[in-house]
PDB file of C-alpha atoms and ligand atoms in Angstrom:
ATOM      1  CA  MET S  24       0.437  20.154 -13.773  1.00 92.00           C
ATOM      2  CA  LEU S  25       0.132  16.446 -13.062  1.00 96.00           C
ATOM      3  CA  LYS S  26       3.672  15.092 -12.940  1.00 98.00           C
ATOM      4  CA  ALA S  27       3.508  11.801 -11.051  1.00 98.00           C
ATOM      5  CA  ILE S  28       1.198   8.965 -10.017  1.00 98.00           C
ATOM      6  CA  ILE S  29       2.381   7.075  -6.856  1.00 98.00           C
ATOM      7  CA  PHE S  30       0.943   3.657  -6.163  1.00 98.00           C
ATOM      8  CA  ASP S  31       0.600   1.592  -2.992  1.00 97.00           C
ATOM      9  CA  LEU S  32       1.380  -2.072  -3.704  1.00 96.00           C
ATOM     10  CA  ASP S  33      -0.430  -4.444  -1.462  1.00 92.00           C
ATOM     11  CA  GLY S  34      -4.137  -4.303  -2.465  1.00 92.00           C
ATOM     12  CA  VAL S  35      -3.596  -1.814  -5.414  1.00 96.00           C
ATOM     13  CA  ILE S  36      -1.062  -3.448  -7.747  1.00 97.00           C
ATOM     14  CA  THR S  37      -1.836  -7.050  -6.503  1.00 96.00           C
ATOM     15  CA  ASP S  38      -3.869  -8.749  -3.902  1.00 91.00           C
ATOM     16  CA  THR S  39      -1.196  -9.525  -1.292  1.00 91.00           C
ATOM     17  CA  ALA S  40      -3.387  -7.925   1.355  1.00 86.00           C
ATOM     18  CA  HIS S  41      -5.213 -11.197   1.606  1.00 89.00           C
ATOM     19  CA  LEU S  42      -1.921 -13.169   1.893  1.00 92.00           C
ATOM     20  CA  HIS S  43      -0.789 -10.844   4.706  1.00 94.00           C
ATOM     21  CA  PHE S  44      -4.186 -11.624   6.518  1.00 95.00           C
ATOM     22  CA  LEU S  45      -3.739 -15.458   6.160  1.00 96.00           C
ATOM     23  CA  ALA S  46      -0.189 -15.339   7.617  1.00 97.00           C
ATOM     24  CA  TRP S  47      -1.189 -13.086  10.521  1.00 97.00           C
ATOM     25  CA  ARG S  48      -4.226 -15.160  11.191  1.00 98.00           C
ATOM     26  CA  ALA S  49      -2.126 -18.366  11.539  1.00 98.00           C
ATOM     27  CA  VAL S  50       0.424 -16.669  13.813  1.00 98.00           C
ATOM     28  CA  ALA S  51      -2.298 -15.121  15.955  1.00 97.00           C
ATOM     29  CA  GLN S  52      -3.993 -18.494  16.328  1.00 97.00           C
ATOM     30  CA  GLU S  53      -0.884 -19.932  17.603  1.00 96.00           C
ATOM     31  CA  VAL S  54      -0.895 -17.423  20.498  1.00 96.00           C
ATOM     32  CA  GLY S  55      -4.636 -17.855  21.175  1.00 97.00           C
ATOM     33  CA  ILE S  56      -5.823 -14.682  19.322  1.00 97.00           C
ATOM     34  CA  THR S  57      -8.555 -14.754  16.717  1.00 97.00           C
ATOM     35  CA  ILE S  58      -8.632 -12.038  14.031  1.00 97.00           C
ATOM     36  CA  ASP S  59     -11.027 -11.697  11.150  1.00 96.00           C
ATOM     37  CA  GLU S  60     -11.126  -9.923   7.851  1.00 92.00           C
ATOM     38  CA  SER S  61     -12.741  -6.815   9.298  1.00 92.00           C
ATOM     39  CA  PHE S  62      -9.853  -6.481  12.024  1.00 95.00           C
ATOM     40  CA  ASN S  63      -7.434  -6.933   9.170  1.00 93.00           C
ATOM     41  CA  GLU S  64      -8.552  -3.764   7.595  1.00 89.00           C
ATOM     42  CA  GLU S  65      -6.750  -1.961  10.444  1.00 89.00           C
ATOM     43  CA  LEU S  66      -3.507  -3.714   9.536  1.00 92.00           C
ATOM     44  CA  LYS S  67      -3.425  -2.481   5.892  1.00 88.00           C
ATOM     45  CA  GLY S  68      -0.502  -0.165   5.311  1.00 85.00           C
ATOM     46  CA  ILE S  69       0.786  -0.684   8.795  1.00 89.00           C
ATOM     47  CA  SER S  70       4.396  -1.943   9.253  1.00 90.00           C
ATOM     48  CA  ARG S  71       5.103  -5.554  10.248  1.00 94.00           C
ATOM     49  CA  MET S  72       5.996  -4.820  13.937  1.00 94.00           C
ATOM     50  CA  ASP S  73       3.142  -2.347  14.288  1.00 93.00           C
ATOM     51  CA  SER S  74       0.723  -4.878  12.915  1.00 95.00           C
ATOM     52  CA  LEU S  75       1.948  -7.389  15.495  1.00 97.00           C
ATOM     53  CA  LEU S  76       1.451  -4.867  18.360  1.00 96.00           C
ATOM     54  CA  ARG S  77      -2.070  -4.128  17.062  1.00 96.00           C
ATOM     55  CA  ILE S  78      -2.808  -7.939  17.080  1.00 97.00           C
ATOM     56  CA  LEU S  79      -1.472  -8.499  20.516  1.00 97.00           C
ATOM     57  CA  ARG S  80      -3.471  -5.462  21.797  1.00 97.00           C
ATOM     58  CA  HIS S  81      -6.574  -6.827  20.169  1.00 97.00           C
ATOM     59  CA  GLY S  82      -6.107 -10.144  22.004  1.00 97.00           C
ATOM     60  CA  GLY S  83      -5.219  -8.498  25.359  1.00 96.00           C
ATOM     61  CA  LYS S  84      -1.790  -9.853  25.202  1.00 96.00           C
ATOM     62  CA  GLU S  85       0.236  -6.706  24.834  1.00 92.00           C
ATOM     63  CA  GLN S  86       2.399  -7.542  27.914  1.00 91.00           C
ATOM     64  CA  THR S  87       2.679 -11.210  27.298  1.00 93.00           C
ATOM     65  CA  PHE S  88       5.750 -11.327  24.993  1.00 94.00           C
ATOM     66  CA  ASP S  89       9.189  -9.697  25.390  1.00 95.00           C
ATOM     67  CA  HIS S  90      11.034  -8.071  22.536  1.00 95.00           C
ATOM     68  CA  GLN S  91      12.810 -11.213  21.343  1.00 96.00           C
ATOM     69  CA  GLN S  92       9.568 -13.231  21.329  1.00 96.00           C
ATOM     70  CA  ARG S  93       7.838 -10.439  19.404  1.00 96.00           C
ATOM     71  CA  LEU S  94      10.666 -10.547  16.810  1.00 97.00           C
ATOM     72  CA  ALA S  95      10.193 -14.296  16.571  1.00 97.00           C
ATOM     73  CA  LEU S  96       6.488 -13.977  15.976  1.00 98.00           C
ATOM     74  CA  ALA S  97       6.964 -11.286  13.324  1.00 97.00           C
ATOM     75  CA  SER S  98       9.610 -13.437  11.690  1.00 97.00           C
ATOM     76  CA  LYS S  99       7.289 -16.470  11.687  1.00 98.00           C
ATOM     77  CA  LYS S 100       4.590 -14.380  10.059  1.00 98.00           C
ATOM     78  CA  ASN S 101       7.067 -13.126   7.386  1.00 98.00           C
ATOM     79  CA  ASP S 102       8.175 -16.777   6.745  1.00 97.00           C
ATOM     80  CA  LEU S 103       4.611 -17.798   6.101  1.00 97.00           C
ATOM     81  CA  TYR S 104       3.895 -14.681   4.025  1.00 96.00           C
ATOM     82  CA  VAL S 105       7.012 -15.166   1.814  1.00 95.00           C
ATOM     83  CA  GLN S 106       6.093 -18.752   1.233  1.00 95.00           C
ATOM     84  CA  SER S 107       2.702 -17.741   0.030  1.00 93.00           C
ATOM     85  CA  LEU S 108       4.281 -15.174  -2.346  1.00 93.00           C
ATOM     86  CA  ALA S 109       5.546 -18.135  -4.474  1.00 91.00           C
ATOM     87  CA  SER S 110       2.065 -18.215  -5.909  1.00 89.00           C
ATOM     88  CA  LEU S 111       2.553 -14.732  -7.514  1.00 92.00           C
ATOM     89  CA  THR S 112       3.109 -14.619 -11.278  1.00 91.00           C
ATOM     90  CA  HIS S 113       2.773 -12.127 -14.187  1.00 88.00           C
ATOM     91  CA  GLU S 114      -0.948 -13.019 -13.981  1.00 92.00           C
ATOM     92  CA  SER S 115      -1.363 -11.693 -10.422  1.00 95.00           C
ATOM     93  CA  LEU S 116      -1.689  -8.011 -11.261  1.00 97.00           C
ATOM     94  CA  LEU S 117      -5.103  -6.656 -10.263  1.00 97.00           C
ATOM     95  CA  PRO S 118      -7.472  -5.979 -13.179  1.00 97.00           C
ATOM     96  CA  GLY S 119      -6.620  -2.793 -15.131  1.00 97.00           C
ATOM     97  CA  ILE S 120      -3.228  -2.237 -13.435  1.00 97.00           C
ATOM     98  CA  ARG S 121      -1.010  -3.302 -16.502  1.00 96.00           C
ATOM     99  CA  GLU S 122      -3.080  -1.016 -18.816  1.00 97.00           C
ATOM    100  CA  VAL S 123      -3.061   2.042 -16.610  1.00 98.00           C
ATOM    101  CA  LEU S 124       0.737   1.696 -15.899  1.00 98.00           C
ATOM    102  CA  GLU S 125       1.176   1.610 -19.683  1.00 97.00           C
ATOM    103  CA  ASP S 126      -1.044   4.639 -20.375  1.00 98.00           C
ATOM    104  CA  ILE S 127       0.633   6.679 -17.593  1.00 98.00           C
ATOM    105  CA  ARG S 128       3.992   5.923 -19.114  1.00 98.00           C
ATOM    106  CA  ALA S 129       2.791   6.845 -22.551  1.00 98.00           C
ATOM    107  CA  ALA S 130       1.604  10.196 -21.240  1.00 97.00           C
ATOM    108  CA  ASP S 131       5.117  10.827 -19.948  1.00 97.00           C
ATOM    109  CA  VAL S 132       3.998  11.152 -16.319  1.00 98.00           C
ATOM    110  CA  ARG S 133       6.299   9.664 -13.733  1.00 98.00           C
ATOM    111  CA  ILE S 134       5.373   6.559 -11.792  1.00 98.00           C
ATOM    112  CA  GLY S 135       6.385   5.744  -8.213  1.00 98.00           C
ATOM    113  CA  LEU S 136       5.784   3.173  -5.478  1.00 98.00           C
ATOM    114  CA  ALA S 137       5.013   3.952  -1.877  1.00 98.00           C
ATOM    115  CA  SER S 138       4.782   0.501   0.027  1.00 95.00           C
ATOM    116  CA  VAL S 139       5.953   0.062   3.499  1.00 92.00           C
ATOM    117  CA  SER S 140       6.427  -3.637   2.775  1.00 93.00           C
ATOM    118  CA  LEU S 141      10.102  -4.910   3.049  1.00 93.00           C
ATOM    119  CA  ASN S 142       9.062  -7.515   0.505  1.00 95.00           C
ATOM    120  CA  ALA S 143       8.134  -4.990  -2.109  1.00 95.00           C
ATOM    121  CA  PRO S 144      11.101  -5.533  -4.393  1.00 94.00           C
ATOM    122  CA  GLY S 145      10.540  -9.202  -4.418  1.00 92.00           C
ATOM    123  CA  ILE S 146       6.888  -8.804  -5.175  1.00 95.00           C
ATOM    124  CA  LEU S 147       7.543  -6.411  -8.086  1.00 95.00           C
ATOM    125  CA  HIS S 148      10.106  -8.973  -9.469  1.00 92.00           C
ATOM    126  CA  ALA S 149       7.610 -11.811  -9.183  1.00 92.00           C
ATOM    127  CA  LEU S 150       5.037  -9.739 -11.025  1.00 95.00           C
ATOM    128  CA  GLY S 151       7.655  -8.806 -13.602  1.00 94.00           C
ATOM    129  CA  ILE S 152       6.884  -5.016 -13.358  1.00 95.00           C
ATOM    130  CA  GLU S 153      10.077  -3.551 -11.745  1.00 92.00           C
ATOM    131  CA  GLN S 154      10.737  -1.585 -14.963  1.00 95.00           C
ATOM    132  CA  ALA S 155       7.346   0.192 -14.823  1.00 97.00           C
ATOM    133  CA  PHE S 156       8.482   2.316 -11.890  1.00 98.00           C
ATOM    134  CA  ASP S 157      10.683   5.361 -12.038  1.00 98.00           C
ATOM    135  CA  PHE S 158      11.250   5.330  -8.307  1.00 98.00           C
ATOM    136  CA  CYS S 159      10.348   2.927  -5.457  1.00 97.00           C
ATOM    137  CA  ALA S 160      10.527   4.518  -1.914  1.00 97.00           C
ATOM    138  CA  ASP S 161      12.861   2.207   0.253  1.00 96.00           C
ATOM    139  CA  ALA S 162      10.610   0.841   3.090  1.00 94.00           C
ATOM    140  CA  SER S 163      13.834  -0.149   5.095  1.00 93.00           C
ATOM    141  CA  ARG S 164      14.545   3.635   5.421  1.00 94.00           C
ATOM    142  CA  ILE S 165      11.130   4.636   6.604  1.00 92.00           C
ATOM    143  CA  THR S 166      10.679   5.251  10.381  1.00 90.00           C
ATOM    144  CA  CYS S 167       6.934   5.947  10.492  1.00 89.00           C
ATOM    145  CA  SER S 168       4.395   3.642   8.760  1.00 86.00           C
ATOM    146  CA  LYS S 169       1.133   5.010   7.147  1.00 92.00           C
ATOM    147  CA  PRO S 170      -0.934   7.071   8.179  1.00 94.00           C
ATOM    148  CA  HIS S 171       2.280   9.199   8.445  1.00 95.00           C
ATOM    149  CA  PRO S 172       3.003  10.739   5.036  1.00 97.00           C
ATOM    150  CA  GLU S 173       6.767   9.824   5.161  1.00 97.00           C
ATOM    151  CA  ILE S 174       6.704   7.065   2.513  1.00 97.00           C
ATOM    152  CA  PHE S 175       4.700   9.261   0.050  1.00 98.00           C
ATOM    153  CA  LEU S 176       6.952  12.219   0.626  1.00 98.00           C
ATOM    154  CA  ALA S 177       9.996   9.978   0.015  1.00 98.00           C
ATOM    155  CA  ALA S 178       8.412   8.844  -3.198  1.00 98.00           C
ATOM    156  CA  CYS S 179       7.879  12.441  -4.343  1.00 98.00           C
ATOM    157  CA  ALA S 180      11.392  13.362  -3.423  1.00 98.00           C
ATOM    158  CA  GLY S 181      12.805  10.398  -5.383  1.00 98.00           C
ATOM    159  CA  LEU S 182      10.626  11.320  -8.411  1.00 98.00           C
ATOM    160  CA  LYS S 183      11.688  14.989  -8.047  1.00 98.00           C
ATOM    161  CA  VAL S 184       8.107  16.218  -7.942  1.00 98.00           C
ATOM    162  CA  HIS S 185       6.276  18.419  -5.475  1.00 98.00           C
ATOM    163  CA  PRO S 186       3.441  16.592  -3.602  1.00 98.00           C
ATOM    164  CA  LYS S 187       0.908  18.969  -5.086  1.00 97.00           C
ATOM    165  CA  GLU S 188       1.883  17.721  -8.617  1.00 97.00           C
ATOM    166  CA  ALA S 189       1.162  14.145  -7.768  1.00 98.00           C
ATOM    167  CA  ILE S 190      -1.768  11.698  -7.199  1.00 98.00           C
ATOM    168  CA  GLY S 191      -1.434   8.787  -4.737  1.00 98.00           C
ATOM    169  CA  ILE S 192      -3.489   5.602  -4.957  1.00 98.00           C
ATOM    170  CA  GLU S 193      -4.388   3.413  -2.004  1.00 97.00           C
ATOM    171  CA  ASP S 194      -6.614   0.603  -0.719  1.00 94.00           C
ATOM    172  CA  ALA S 195      -6.202   1.346   3.036  1.00 92.00           C
ATOM    173  CA  ALA S 196      -7.685   4.106   5.274  1.00 93.00           C
ATOM    174  CA  ALA S 197      -4.233   4.622   6.787  1.00 93.00           C
ATOM    175  CA  GLY S 198      -2.715   5.044   3.268  1.00 96.00           C
ATOM    176  CA  VAL S 199      -5.411   7.596   2.175  1.00 97.00           C
ATOM    177  CA  GLU S 200      -4.607   9.563   5.399  1.00 97.00           C
ATOM    178  CA  ALA S 201      -0.881   9.433   4.401  1.00 97.00           C
ATOM    179  CA  ILE S 202      -1.487  10.738   0.962  1.00 98.00           C
ATOM    180  CA  ASN S 203      -3.691  13.504   2.134  1.00 98.00           C
ATOM    181  CA  ALA S 204      -1.165  14.429   4.886  1.00 98.00           C
ATOM    182  CA  ALA S 205       1.617  14.550   2.238  1.00 98.00           C
ATOM    183  CA  GLY S 206      -0.499  17.243   0.394  1.00 97.00           C
ATOM    184  CA  MET S 207      -1.195  15.030  -2.681  1.00 98.00           C
ATOM    185  CA  LEU S 208      -4.544  14.199  -4.256  1.00 97.00           C
ATOM    186  CA  SER S 209      -5.788  10.783  -3.125  1.00 98.00           C
ATOM    187  CA  VAL S 210      -7.574   7.949  -4.884  1.00 98.00           C
ATOM    188  CA  GLY S 211      -9.053   5.247  -2.685  1.00 97.00           C
ATOM    189  CA  ILE S 212      -9.802   1.783  -4.134  1.00 96.00           C
ATOM    190  CA  GLY S 213     -12.468  -0.186  -2.194  1.00 93.00           C
ATOM    191  CA  PRO S 214     -15.031   0.542   0.566  1.00 91.00           C
ATOM    192  CA  GLY S 215     -14.783   2.792   3.543  1.00 89.00           C
ATOM    193  CA  LEU S 216     -12.281   5.247   2.058  1.00 94.00           C
ATOM    194  CA  ASP S 217     -14.423   8.326   2.332  1.00 94.00           C
ATOM    195  CA  ARG S 218     -11.401  10.539   3.068  1.00 96.00           C
ATOM    196  CA  ALA S 219     -10.121   9.840  -0.483  1.00 97.00           C
ATOM    197  CA  GLY S 220     -10.545  12.724  -3.030  1.00 97.00           C
ATOM    198  CA  LEU S 221     -11.779  10.086  -5.531  1.00 97.00           C
ATOM    199  CA  GLN S 222     -13.309   6.780  -4.457  1.00 97.00           C
ATOM    200  CA  LEU S 223     -13.342   3.830  -6.865  1.00 97.00           C
ATOM    201  CA  HIS S 224     -14.903   0.440  -6.304  1.00 96.00           C
ATOM    202  CA  SER S 225     -12.084  -1.522  -8.009  1.00 97.00           C
ATOM    203  CA  THR S 226      -8.875  -1.231  -9.977  1.00 97.00           C
ATOM    204  CA  ARG S 227     -10.943  -1.897 -13.031  1.00 97.00           C
ATOM    205  CA  GLU S 228     -12.128   1.772 -12.768  1.00 97.00           C
ATOM    206  CA  LEU S 229      -8.626   3.047 -12.487  1.00 98.00           C
ATOM    207  CA  THR S 230      -8.006   4.242 -16.028  1.00 98.00           C
ATOM    208  CA  TRP S 231      -5.827   7.043 -17.270  1.00 98.00           C
ATOM    209  CA  LYS S 232      -9.015   8.977 -18.287  1.00 97.00           C
ATOM    210  CA  CYS S 233     -10.350   8.636 -14.819  1.00 97.00           C
ATOM    211  CA  LEU S 234      -7.162   9.948 -13.307  1.00 97.00           C
ATOM    212  CA  THR S 235      -6.935  12.878 -15.704  1.00 97.00           C
ATOM    213  CA  ASP S 236     -10.528  13.803 -15.219  1.00 96.00           C
ATOM    214  CA  PHE S 237     -10.073  13.738 -11.476  1.00 97.00           C
ATOM    215  CA  TRP S 238      -6.996  15.908 -11.697  1.00 96.00           C
ATOM    216  CA  ALA S 239      -8.797  18.388 -13.971  1.00 94.00           C
ATOM    217  CA  SER S 240     -11.788  18.627 -11.777  1.00 91.00           C
ATOM    218  CA  ARG S 241      -9.666  19.264  -8.617  1.00 83.00           C
ATOM    219  CA  THR S 242      -7.561  21.796 -10.420  1.00 68.00           C
ATOM    220  CA  VAL S 243     -10.735  23.670 -11.430  1.00 61.00           C
ATOM    221  CA  LEU S 244     -12.003  23.663  -7.826  1.00 60.00           C
ATOM    222  CA  ILE S 245      -8.735  24.971  -6.533  1.00 60.00           C
ATOM    223  CA  ARG S 246      -8.714  27.711  -9.150  1.00 54.00           C
ATOM    224  CA  ASN S 247     -12.225  28.764  -8.309  1.00 53.00           C
TER     225      ASN S 247
HETATM  226  P1  LIG J 359       6.076  -6.630   5.136  1.00 57.19           P
HETATM  227  P2  LIG J 359       1.572  -1.439   1.608  1.00 57.19           P
HETATM  228  C1  LIG J 359       1.984  -2.973   3.762  1.00 57.19           C
HETATM  229  O1  LIG J 359       2.201  -2.721   2.381  1.00 57.19           O
HETATM  230  C2  LIG J 359       0.886  -3.864   3.988  1.00 57.19           C
HETATM  231  O2  LIG J 359      -0.286  -3.209   3.659  1.00 57.19           O
HETATM  232  C3  LIG J 359       0.735  -4.217   5.393  1.00 57.19           C
HETATM  233  O3  LIG J 359      -0.322  -5.186   5.636  1.00 57.19           O
HETATM  234  C4  LIG J 359       2.109  -4.991   5.853  1.00 57.19           C
HETATM  235  O4  LIG J 359       2.163  -5.209   7.220  1.00 57.19           O
HETATM  236  C5  LIG J 359       3.220  -3.931   5.605  1.00 57.19           C
HETATM  237  O5  LIG J 359       3.230  -3.551   4.163  1.00 57.19           O
HETATM  238  C6  LIG J 359       4.605  -4.404   5.844  1.00 57.19           C
HETATM  239  O6  LIG J 359       4.824  -5.637   4.979  1.00 57.19           O
HETATM  240  O7  LIG J 359       5.697  -7.458   6.383  1.00 57.19           O
HETATM  241  O8  LIG J 359       6.115  -7.365   3.827  1.00 57.19           O
HETATM  242  O9  LIG J 359       7.318  -5.737   5.344  1.00 57.19           O
HETATM  243  O10 LIG J 359       0.115  -1.505   1.725  1.00 57.19           O
HETATM  244  O11 LIG J 359       2.240  -0.282   2.071  1.00 57.19           O
HETATM  245  O12 LIG J 359       2.040  -1.760   0.142  1.00 57.19           O
HETATM  246 MG1  LIG J 360      -2.299  -1.396   0.523  1.00 57.19          MG
END
């Protein structure tokens, strides 16, 4: 029985994935590294420090900065990112998200959040949707970022559901891997997510009917 739907935040609930990219691109430029949108795909769902390490590796500067300097770069990125979050309002939910959250709630299925962003509580507040979630996994207590399943398992535990009773929704390859590794059914939003059990082009397609049809089809497959 389907008991919970667990959402990623950046790129699923709202388009902060692009704001992360703009902030990282500015910091990378300051240290002489160029990153583009296609490289940015590799940063989605990856924690702040791990993202920085990937950028430095990409620019061949893995050994250039000591720990303190890396912390300073990560902090500069976060300052830029947090400034850009001021543009978020109730209107910044991606298309269809408000409706699907309402429909899941009406069906009495639990709703969770599995974001590795330390800014997640502030973002939910800016969007005015904190109340929509029964449980938000605490990113500050997570030791492994996606594709490790830790954050999705923490969300299942907080919602008191078994991973096999839950669907996870992601926009990043690392996130889909994390959902699959947790033993949940995965929905991928956007291109290149062929490891997802169900692939959608956009959040517009993410309806309660689409989720229940997916759940029913997978349950039939498992029974057969
Ligand atoms: P912060 P998600 C992730 O959020 C982002 O996809 C990733 O780009 C970011 O580096 C990470 O959060 C950490 O975010 O710097 O705000 O703590 O996709 O898991 O919702
Ligand atoms: Mg995401």
